[in-house]
């Protein structure tokens, strides 16, 4: 067997095991990521488009390429888990009495689900090939989306997210970096063409150009990453989106090839599929921690979450919420107080 055949055989063995471990797709690429991605990230930060996400610039050099993060890195194995929803998530936007939570956050925390499977594959690889490796799922300075495109899982669309020809816009990504040299997949070509559906769908005009986004205008950033109050200029556009936004993903025509996730842990929990706004607004700190203990929503604190809910209430045009809002004006959290005042003003108008 030649060296090339051996690499291909090992890559195929890893593929077979990863798919049996519950992943839906897999691809292989080298650990030296094209320098253009590091340059693009540097320019992105220079423009201030990262907002309060200072972690993007704190380890910029390491983030620019996996071999800058780990000297022994030779190959990156990119794995995807389909979380495709059963229906278009935008159908909930017209129901002003419920909170619209991004599809990815309606089930169990994907970090826990994917990391468990990554570790299973990693243990098998270490035992089978006596290699060194590291596993990552959205928790380290690596650029998963350019790596996924380089590994052939899909391409980065004009909305900057990965588009898969098999799963549309609904893929969680995980990575295994190893010191093994493997057979690599060809990068996936961009198939967006002249389509601009994702750009036109953004409620806050967050896209400054195709393939460029100002996070400071993105509803996902505003409702998750931003630790201060959501600027007034965006509050009406937030609508009833209380955690994240799926509009640009859902608008993509490639979703016609998407499949509903077969992973039960990704299915919507009953309390998160269409949660009533008044119930969420009444959550105490203890309630919040209990309800979202196994959810990615736990990454933001109760004050930020409830203030998101109150902005959605302010956009509901339902004066029946006024008594509830009056009680929250006395809340100990200033973000909640600010949002309650704003919501009352909206309902009065």
Short mmCIF file of C-alpha atoms in Angstrom, two decimals:
data_model
loop_
_atom_site.label_atom_id
_atom_site.label_comp_id
_atom_site.label_asym_id
_atom_site.label_seq_id
_atom_site.Cartn_x
_atom_site.Cartn_y
_atom_site.Cartn_z
CA UNK A 1 0.00 0.00 0.00
CA UNK A 2 1.36 3.41 -0.97
CA UNK A 3 1.54 6.34 1.44
CA UNK A 4 -1.34 8.03 -0.41
CA UNK A 5 -3.46 4.88 -0.20
CA UNK A 6 -2.66 4.60 3.51
CA UNK A 7 -3.76 8.18 4.18
CA UNK A 8 -6.98 7.62 2.23
CA UNK A 9 -7.67 4.39 4.11
CA UNK A 10 -7.19 6.06 7.49
CA UNK A 11 -9.39 9.02 6.50
CA UNK A 12 -12.11 6.58 5.40
CA UNK A 13 -11.81 4.64 8.66
CA UNK A 14 -12.17 7.86 10.65
CA UNK A 15 -15.15 8.84 8.52
CA UNK A 16 -16.89 5.54 9.15
CA UNK A 17 -16.33 5.73 12.89
CA UNK A 18 -17.42 9.39 13.16
CA UNK A 19 -20.65 8.71 11.28
CA UNK A 20 -21.33 5.70 13.51
CA UNK A 21 -20.75 7.96 16.54
CA UNK A 22 -23.64 10.18 15.49
CA UNK A 23 -22.16 12.88 13.24
CA UNK A 24 -23.91 13.61 9.95
CA UNK A 25 -20.99 14.80 7.84
CA UNK A 26 -17.20 14.96 7.98
CA UNK A 27 -14.33 16.45 5.99
CA UNK A 28 -10.53 16.71 6.19
CA UNK A 29 -8.17 19.60 5.57
CA UNK A 30 -4.65 20.73 6.44
CA UNK A 31 -3.90 22.64 9.62
CA UNK A 32 -2.41 25.60 7.73
CA UNK A 33 -5.45 27.73 6.94
CA UNK A 34 -5.19 30.13 4.00
CA UNK A 35 -3.73 33.43 5.23
CA UNK A 36 -6.58 35.39 3.64
CA UNK A 37 -8.86 34.37 6.50
CA UNK A 38 -6.52 35.84 9.11
CA UNK A 39 -6.28 39.04 7.09
CA UNK A 40 -10.07 39.22 6.79
CA UNK A 41 -10.48 38.74 10.53
CA UNK A 42 -7.90 41.44 11.26
CA UNK A 43 -9.76 43.88 8.99
CA UNK A 44 -13.08 42.90 10.59
CA UNK A 45 -11.75 43.79 14.03
CA UNK A 46 -10.11 46.99 12.77
CA UNK A 47 -13.55 48.16 11.63
CA UNK A 48 -14.96 47.46 15.10
CA UNK A 49 -17.51 45.04 13.66
CA UNK A 50 -16.85 42.54 16.47
CA UNK A 51 -18.43 44.88 19.04
CA UNK A 52 -17.95 43.64 22.61
CA UNK A 53 -16.62 40.25 21.50
CA UNK A 54 -13.09 41.08 22.60
CA UNK A 55 -12.16 37.39 22.62
CA UNK A 56 -11.99 37.59 18.81
CA UNK A 57 -8.98 39.91 18.93
CA UNK A 58 -7.35 38.69 22.16
CA UNK A 59 -5.83 35.63 20.41
CA UNK A 60 -5.91 36.86 16.84
CA UNK A 61 -2.60 35.27 15.84
CA UNK A 62 -3.62 31.83 17.12
CA UNK A 63 -7.09 32.14 15.63
CA UNK A 64 -5.70 32.86 12.18
CA UNK A 65 -4.68 29.21 11.62
CA UNK A 66 -4.75 25.96 13.67
CA UNK A 67 -1.01 25.46 13.24
CA UNK A 68 -0.53 28.78 15.04
CA UNK A 69 -2.56 27.44 17.95
CA UNK A 70 -0.67 24.14 18.20
CA UNK A 71 2.79 23.67 16.69
CA UNK A 72 2.33 19.93 16.07
CA UNK A 73 -0.97 20.37 14.21
CA UNK A 74 -0.94 18.77 10.75
CA UNK A 75 -4.59 18.02 9.93
CA UNK A 76 -8.04 19.25 10.90
CA UNK A 77 -11.07 16.97 10.88
CA UNK A 78 -14.28 18.99 10.62
CA UNK A 79 -17.49 17.30 11.73
CA UNK A 80 -21.07 18.44 11.36
CA UNK A 81 -24.28 17.62 13.21
CA UNK A 82 -27.55 18.48 11.50
CA UNK A 83 -30.05 20.45 13.61
CA UNK A 84 -32.54 21.16 10.83
CA UNK A 85 -35.96 22.29 12.16
CA UNK A 86 -39.26 20.72 11.19
CA UNK A 87 -40.65 24.07 10.03
CA UNK A 88 -39.45 27.49 8.98
CA UNK A 89 -38.61 29.28 12.26
CA UNK A 90 -39.89 32.57 10.85
CA UNK A 91 -43.47 31.32 11.21
CA UNK A 92 -43.30 32.28 14.89
CA UNK A 93 -42.50 35.92 14.19
CA UNK A 94 -46.18 36.80 13.77
CA UNK A 95 -47.14 35.37 17.19
CA UNK A 96 -46.49 38.43 19.33
CA UNK A 97 -47.44 36.72 22.61
CA UNK A 98 -44.57 34.22 22.47
CA UNK A 99 -40.81 34.53 22.43
CA UNK A 100 -38.94 33.42 19.34
CA UNK A 101 -35.79 31.51 20.30
CA UNK A 102 -33.21 30.62 17.67
CA UNK A 103 -33.58 27.03 16.50
CA UNK A 104 -30.15 25.99 17.74
CA UNK A 105 -31.02 26.95 21.33
CA UNK A 106 -34.38 25.21 21.66
CA UNK A 107 -32.94 21.82 22.59
CA UNK A 108 -30.06 20.60 24.71
CA UNK A 109 -26.84 22.62 24.73
CA UNK A 110 -25.05 21.63 21.54
CA UNK A 111 -21.66 22.11 23.21
CA UNK A 112 -22.40 19.17 25.51
CA UNK A 113 -23.83 16.95 22.77
CA UNK A 114 -21.02 17.53 20.27
CA UNK A 115 -18.10 17.50 22.71
CA UNK A 116 -19.17 14.10 24.06
CA UNK A 117 -19.13 12.67 20.53
CA UNK A 118 -15.88 14.41 19.62
CA UNK A 119 -14.20 12.87 22.65
CA UNK A 120 -15.51 9.45 21.67
CA UNK A 121 -14.00 9.76 18.19
CA UNK A 122 -10.78 11.20 19.66
CA UNK A 123 -10.34 8.33 22.13
CA UNK A 124 -10.81 5.82 19.33
CA UNK A 125 -8.30 7.64 17.10
CA UNK A 126 -5.69 7.89 19.86
CA UNK A 127 -6.04 4.18 20.61
CA UNK A 128 -6.13 3.09 16.95
CA UNK A 129 -3.40 5.30 15.48
CA UNK A 130 -1.37 6.31 18.57
CA UNK A 131 -1.71 9.98 17.60
CA UNK A 132 -1.95 13.25 19.48
CA UNK A 133 -5.05 15.37 19.01
CA UNK A 134 -7.26 18.08 20.46
CA UNK A 135 -11.04 18.55 20.22
CA UNK A 136 -12.91 21.85 19.88
CA UNK A 137 -16.53 22.91 19.74
CA UNK A 138 -16.94 26.68 19.63
CA UNK A 139 -14.69 27.11 22.67
CA UNK A 140 -11.21 27.87 21.32
CA UNK A 141 -9.50 30.35 18.97
CA UNK A 142 -10.09 28.52 15.68
CA UNK A 143 -12.17 29.62 12.71
CA UNK A 144 -14.59 26.73 12.29
CA UNK A 145 -16.47 28.10 9.29
CA UNK A 146 -13.46 28.67 6.96
CA UNK A 147 -12.12 25.28 8.07
CA UNK A 148 -15.46 23.62 7.30
CA UNK A 149 -15.39 25.14 3.82
CA UNK A 150 -11.78 24.06 3.30
CA UNK A 151 -12.74 20.53 4.37
CA UNK A 152 -15.56 20.40 1.83
CA UNK A 153 -18.53 20.47 4.20
CA UNK A 154 -20.01 23.44 2.37
CA UNK A 155 -19.14 27.07 1.67
CA UNK A 156 -19.41 30.33 3.56
CA UNK A 157 -22.44 32.07 2.15
CA UNK A 158 -23.01 35.77 1.78
CA UNK A 159 -24.44 35.74 5.32
CA UNK A 160 -20.97 34.47 6.49
CA UNK A 161 -22.41 31.14 7.73
CA UNK A 162 -21.74 27.70 6.28
CA UNK A 163 -24.17 26.49 3.62
CA UNK A 164 -24.25 22.73 3.09
CA UNK A 165 -25.54 21.18 -0.14
CA UNK A 166 -26.92 18.33 1.99
CA UNK A 167 -28.21 20.09 5.10
CA UNK A 168 -28.82 23.66 4.05
CA UNK A 169 -27.96 26.17 6.77
CA UNK A 170 -28.43 23.93 9.79
CA UNK A 171 -25.08 22.44 10.82
CA UNK A 172 -23.36 22.48 14.18
CA UNK A 173 -19.58 22.27 13.73
CA UNK A 174 -16.94 20.48 15.77
CA UNK A 175 -13.23 20.07 15.10
CA UNK A 176 -10.48 17.56 15.84
CA UNK A 177 -6.94 18.79 15.27
CA UNK A 178 -4.30 16.08 15.04
CA UNK A 179 -0.61 15.59 14.39
CA UNK A 180 -1.45 12.98 11.71
CA UNK A 181 -1.14 13.76 8.03
CA UNK A 182 -4.32 12.57 6.35
CA UNK A 183 -5.95 12.56 2.92
CA UNK A 184 -7.71 15.90 2.45
CA UNK A 185 -10.99 16.80 0.80
CA UNK A 186 -11.27 19.48 -1.86
CA UNK A 187 -12.67 22.83 -0.67
CA UNK A 188 -16.30 23.36 -1.58
CA UNK A 189 -16.93 25.97 -4.25
CA UNK A 190 -19.16 28.93 -3.51
CA UNK A 191 -22.65 28.31 -4.92
CA UNK A 192 -24.45 31.47 -3.80
CA UNK A 193 -24.40 32.88 -7.33
CA UNK A 194 -26.33 36.13 -7.69
CA UNK A 195 -28.74 35.33 -4.84
CA UNK A 196 -29.03 37.94 -2.07
CA UNK A 197 -31.99 36.50 -0.16
CA UNK A 198 -30.06 36.24 3.11
CA UNK A 199 -28.82 39.83 2.92
CA UNK A 200 -32.27 41.22 2.17
CA UNK A 201 -33.89 39.26 5.00
CA UNK A 202 -31.91 40.90 7.82
CA UNK A 203 -34.26 43.00 9.99
CA UNK A 204 -31.48 45.36 11.09
CA UNK A 205 -29.42 45.62 7.88
CA UNK A 206 -26.41 44.04 9.57
CA UNK A 207 -24.70 43.11 6.30
CA UNK A 208 -22.41 45.87 5.09
CA UNK A 209 -21.70 43.90 1.88
CA UNK A 210 -21.96 40.30 0.69
CA UNK A 211 -19.81 38.13 2.99
CA UNK A 212 -19.44 41.01 5.48
CA UNK A 213 -21.47 41.57 8.63
CA UNK A 214 -21.36 44.20 11.35
CA UNK A 215 -22.13 42.17 14.46
CA UNK A 216 -23.16 45.31 16.33
CA UNK A 217 -26.30 45.41 14.19
CA UNK A 218 -27.03 41.66 14.28
CA UNK A 219 -29.97 40.53 16.43
CA UNK A 220 -28.08 37.40 17.50
CA UNK A 221 -25.31 39.62 18.83
CA UNK A 222 -27.73 42.10 20.39
CA UNK A 223 -29.72 39.44 22.26
CA UNK A 224 -26.83 37.15 23.24
CA UNK A 225 -23.37 38.71 23.15
CA UNK A 226 -24.18 42.30 24.11
CA UNK A 227 -23.96 42.74 27.88
CA UNK A 228 -25.35 46.27 27.93
CA UNK A 229 -28.77 47.55 26.88
CA UNK A 230 -29.87 46.97 23.29
CA UNK A 231 -29.67 50.34 21.48
CA UNK A 232 -33.07 51.95 20.93
CA UNK A 233 -32.57 52.13 17.16
CA UNK A 234 -32.78 48.33 16.91
CA UNK A 235 -35.50 47.50 19.45
CA UNK A 236 -38.48 47.69 17.12
CA UNK A 237 -36.67 45.50 14.59
CA UNK A 238 -36.01 42.85 17.23
CA UNK A 239 -39.71 42.00 17.21
CA UNK A 240 -40.31 38.93 19.39
CA UNK A 241 -36.80 37.50 18.94
CA UNK A 242 -35.62 37.00 22.51
CA UNK A 243 -32.52 34.85 21.90
CA UNK A 244 -30.82 34.87 18.53
CA UNK A 245 -32.20 35.20 15.02
CA UNK A 246 -32.58 32.70 12.17
CA UNK A 247 -33.83 35.02 9.42
CA UNK A 248 -30.77 35.00 7.16
CA UNK A 249 -30.35 31.24 7.57
CA UNK A 250 -34.01 30.48 6.93
CA UNK A 251 -34.11 32.71 3.84
CA UNK A 252 -31.47 30.70 1.98
CA UNK A 253 -32.87 28.76 -1.02
CA UNK A 254 -30.44 25.92 -0.32
CA UNK A 255 -32.69 24.92 2.57
CA UNK A 256 -34.77 23.06 0.00
CA UNK A 257 -32.17 20.31 0.44
CA UNK A 258 -32.24 20.54 4.25
CA UNK A 259 -33.33 17.57 6.31
CA UNK A 260 -35.09 17.54 9.65
CA UNK A 261 -32.62 16.60 12.37
CA UNK A 262 -32.78 13.00 13.52
CA UNK A 263 -31.06 13.93 16.79
CA UNK A 264 -33.66 13.93 19.57
CA UNK A 265 -31.48 16.10 21.82
CA UNK A 266 -31.79 18.88 19.25
CA UNK A 267 -35.59 18.80 19.26
CA UNK A 268 -37.36 21.77 20.84
CA UNK A 269 -38.05 21.41 24.54
CA UNK A 270 -41.72 22.00 25.30
CA UNK A 271 -41.00 25.19 27.24
CA UNK A 272 -38.71 26.61 24.53
CA UNK A 273 -40.60 25.87 21.31
CA UNK A 274 -43.15 28.67 21.77
CA UNK A 275 -42.73 30.12 25.29
CA UNK A 276 -45.29 32.73 26.48
CA UNK A 277 -43.68 36.11 27.03
CA UNK A 278 -45.47 36.78 30.31
CA UNK A 279 -44.14 33.53 31.81
CA UNK A 280 -40.58 34.33 30.80
CA UNK A 281 -40.79 37.90 32.08
CA UNK A 282 -41.62 36.62 35.57
CA UNK A 283 -38.53 34.40 35.87
CA UNK A 284 -36.43 34.99 38.96
CA UNK A 285 -32.69 34.30 38.99
CA UNK A 286 -33.31 30.86 40.47
CA UNK A 287 -36.08 30.13 37.95
CA UNK A 288 -33.83 31.18 35.08
CA UNK A 289 -31.00 28.89 36.17
CA UNK A 290 -33.39 25.98 36.61
CA UNK A 291 -35.28 26.38 33.32
CA UNK A 292 -32.15 26.83 31.22
CA UNK A 293 -29.74 24.54 33.12
CA UNK A 294 -29.15 22.30 30.08
CA UNK A 295 -29.65 24.97 27.43
CA UNK A 296 -27.16 27.26 25.66
CA UNK A 297 -29.38 30.10 26.87
CA UNK A 298 -27.76 29.71 30.28
CA UNK A 299 -24.71 31.55 28.92
CA UNK A 300 -26.52 34.88 29.38
CA UNK A 301 -27.79 35.98 32.77
CA UNK A 302 -31.39 36.47 33.80
CA UNK A 303 -31.23 40.28 33.55
CA UNK A 304 -30.19 40.28 29.90
CA UNK A 305 -32.69 37.59 29.00
CA UNK A 306 -35.66 39.21 30.71
CA UNK A 307 -34.81 42.57 29.18
CA UNK A 308 -34.94 40.85 25.75
CA UNK A 309 -38.36 39.48 26.69
CA UNK A 310 -39.59 42.93 27.73
CA UNK A 311 -38.51 44.42 24.41
CA UNK A 312 -40.59 41.73 22.70
CA UNK A 313 -43.51 42.67 24.95
CA UNK A 314 -43.06 46.30 23.98
CA UNK A 315 -43.33 45.25 20.34
CA UNK A 316 -46.50 43.21 20.94
CA UNK A 317 -48.96 46.16 20.95
CA UNK A 318 -50.83 44.30 23.73
CA UNK A 319 -51.79 46.66 26.56
CA UNK A 320 -52.64 43.64 28.71
CA UNK A 321 -48.97 43.47 29.67
CA UNK A 322 -49.00 46.87 31.42
CA UNK A 323 -49.53 45.53 34.95
CA UNK A 324 -46.66 43.10 34.54
CA UNK A 325 -44.42 45.85 33.22
CA UNK A 326 -45.31 48.13 36.12
CA UNK A 327 -44.11 45.47 38.55
CA UNK A 328 -40.81 45.04 36.70
CA UNK A 329 -40.04 48.75 36.85
CA UNK A 330 -39.07 47.97 40.46
CA UNK A 331 -36.72 45.14 39.47
CA UNK A 332 -33.23 45.17 40.98
CA UNK A 333 -31.59 44.76 37.55
CA UNK A 334 -31.12 48.07 35.69
CA UNK A 335 -31.39 46.39 32.27
CA UNK A 336 -34.80 45.01 33.21
CA UNK A 337 -35.92 48.38 34.55
CA UNK A 338 -34.80 50.15 31.37
CA UNK A 339 -36.55 47.63 29.11
CA UNK A 340 -39.74 47.75 31.21
CA UNK A 341 -39.89 51.54 30.90
CA UNK A 342 -39.31 51.32 27.14
CA UNK A 343 -41.98 48.65 26.71
CA UNK A 344 -44.54 50.67 28.67
CA UNK A 345 -43.82 53.68 26.51
CA UNK A 346 -44.33 51.59 23.35
CA UNK A 347 -47.64 50.21 24.60
CA UNK A 348 -48.86 53.68 25.58
CA UNK A 349 -48.05 54.97 22.12
#
